[in-house]
XYZ file of C-alpha atoms in Angstrom:
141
model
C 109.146 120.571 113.777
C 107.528 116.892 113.415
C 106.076 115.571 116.416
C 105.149 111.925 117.731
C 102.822 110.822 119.927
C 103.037 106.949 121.080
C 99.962 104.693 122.492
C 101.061 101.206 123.145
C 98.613 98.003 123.774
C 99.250 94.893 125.638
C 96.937 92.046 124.272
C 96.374 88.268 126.351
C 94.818 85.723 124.685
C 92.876 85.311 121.536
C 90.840 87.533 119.843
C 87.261 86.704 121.653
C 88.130 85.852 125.434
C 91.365 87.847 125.342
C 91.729 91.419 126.926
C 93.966 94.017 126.290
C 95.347 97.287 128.022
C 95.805 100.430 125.736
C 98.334 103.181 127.183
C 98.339 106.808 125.797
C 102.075 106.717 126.516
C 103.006 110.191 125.335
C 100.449 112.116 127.601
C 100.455 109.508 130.315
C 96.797 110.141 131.054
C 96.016 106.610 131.338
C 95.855 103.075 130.343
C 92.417 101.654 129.428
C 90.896 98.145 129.017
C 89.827 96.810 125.419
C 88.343 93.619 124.285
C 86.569 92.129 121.473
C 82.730 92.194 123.382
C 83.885 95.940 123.930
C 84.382 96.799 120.297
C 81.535 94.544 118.945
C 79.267 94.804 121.302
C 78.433 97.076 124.318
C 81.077 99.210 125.768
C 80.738 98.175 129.277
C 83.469 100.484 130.922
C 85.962 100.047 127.992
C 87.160 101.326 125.286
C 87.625 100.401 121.261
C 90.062 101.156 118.396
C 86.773 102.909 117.573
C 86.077 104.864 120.143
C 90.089 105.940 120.157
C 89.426 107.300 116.206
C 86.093 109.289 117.047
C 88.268 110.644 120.305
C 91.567 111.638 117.441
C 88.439 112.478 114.733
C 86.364 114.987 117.079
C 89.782 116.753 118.488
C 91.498 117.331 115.451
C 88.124 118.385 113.291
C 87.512 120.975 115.750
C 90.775 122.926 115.959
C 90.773 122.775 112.004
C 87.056 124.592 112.418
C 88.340 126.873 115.066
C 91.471 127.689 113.068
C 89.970 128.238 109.799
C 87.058 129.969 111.173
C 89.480 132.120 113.121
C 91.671 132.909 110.066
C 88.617 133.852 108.254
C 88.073 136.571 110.316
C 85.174 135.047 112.654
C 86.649 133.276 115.523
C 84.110 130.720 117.327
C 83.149 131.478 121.017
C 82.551 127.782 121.137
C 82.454 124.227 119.515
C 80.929 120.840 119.859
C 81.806 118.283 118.310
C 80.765 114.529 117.992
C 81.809 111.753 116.420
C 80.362 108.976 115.490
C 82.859 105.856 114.172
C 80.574 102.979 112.852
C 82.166 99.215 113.222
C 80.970 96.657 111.533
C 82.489 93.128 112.429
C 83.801 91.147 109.593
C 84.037 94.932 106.989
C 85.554 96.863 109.714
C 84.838 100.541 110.205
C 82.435 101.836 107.693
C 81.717 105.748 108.029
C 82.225 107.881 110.318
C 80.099 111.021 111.209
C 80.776 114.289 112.607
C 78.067 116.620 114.175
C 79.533 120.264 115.043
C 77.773 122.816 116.556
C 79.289 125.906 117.112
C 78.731 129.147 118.600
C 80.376 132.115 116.204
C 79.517 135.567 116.557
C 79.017 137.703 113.146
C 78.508 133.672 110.859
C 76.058 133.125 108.995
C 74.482 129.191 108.547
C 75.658 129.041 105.243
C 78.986 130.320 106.418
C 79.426 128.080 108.817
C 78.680 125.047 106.871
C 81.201 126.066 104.655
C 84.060 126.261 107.096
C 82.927 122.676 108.889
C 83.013 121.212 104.863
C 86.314 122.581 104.845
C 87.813 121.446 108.270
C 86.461 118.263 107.663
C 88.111 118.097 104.428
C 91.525 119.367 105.643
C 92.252 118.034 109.301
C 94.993 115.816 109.563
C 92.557 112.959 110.823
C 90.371 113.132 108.004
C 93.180 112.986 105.531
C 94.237 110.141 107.217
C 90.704 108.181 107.077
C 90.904 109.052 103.524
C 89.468 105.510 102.834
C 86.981 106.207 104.894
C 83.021 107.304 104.240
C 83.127 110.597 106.255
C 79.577 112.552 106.810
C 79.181 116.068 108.388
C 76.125 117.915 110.010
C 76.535 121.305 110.903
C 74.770 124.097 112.991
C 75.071 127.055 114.315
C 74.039 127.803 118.052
């Protein structure tokens, strides 16, 4: 069964004085600021499209790591997982880079490397960023 899950943004003004809110609407675990200083510039206490991908990116990489890892017979104690979403005013966003490190009883490095190739190849995210430079670093714990 297909699910959907709905943010919705309210945007004042133009581009570089104008704010906007952001509401995760399906969750209802908040509504945060955004503005263009925030996305090109520093964060200061808001968030970015950006930010909102490496958030979706970092999520959705991991369970396909934990799954995969899990169906392979070696389920992870524990994962990390970063990443990074580079923006670059005027290209737009122009890699993005995961870091995982995980904690999995009975893996090798090798093993695990494999497995984070893998989930980064195959979760739903990454598919969707297909257009996307994506860059992986994996280790074990």
């Amino acid at each position: 069964m297909a699910t959907n899950r709905i943010a919705t943004t309210v945007w004042e003004g133009e581009l570089l004085n104008g704010s906007g809110v952001v509401a995760l609407e399906s969750s209802g675990i908040g509504k945060y600021p955004v503005s263009w200083p925030s996305r090109a510039e520093q964060a200061n206490g808001k968030t970015s499209p950006e930010e909102l991908i490496a958030a979706a990116h970092s999520s959705c990489f991991s369970m396909a790591l934990s799954h995969g890892l899990t169906g392979a017979g070696t389920p992870p104690t524990r994962l990390e997982t970063k990443a990074e979403v580079t923006f670059q005013p005027g290209e737009g966003i122009t890699g993005i880079h995961l870091t995982v490190r995980g904690e999995v009883p009975g893996l090798d490095e090798e093993g695990f490397a494999a497995a984070a190739e893998d989930a980064k190849k195959n979760c739903p995210v990454s598919q969707a960023l297909t257009g996307t430079t994506i860059t992986l670093a994996a280790e074990l714990a």
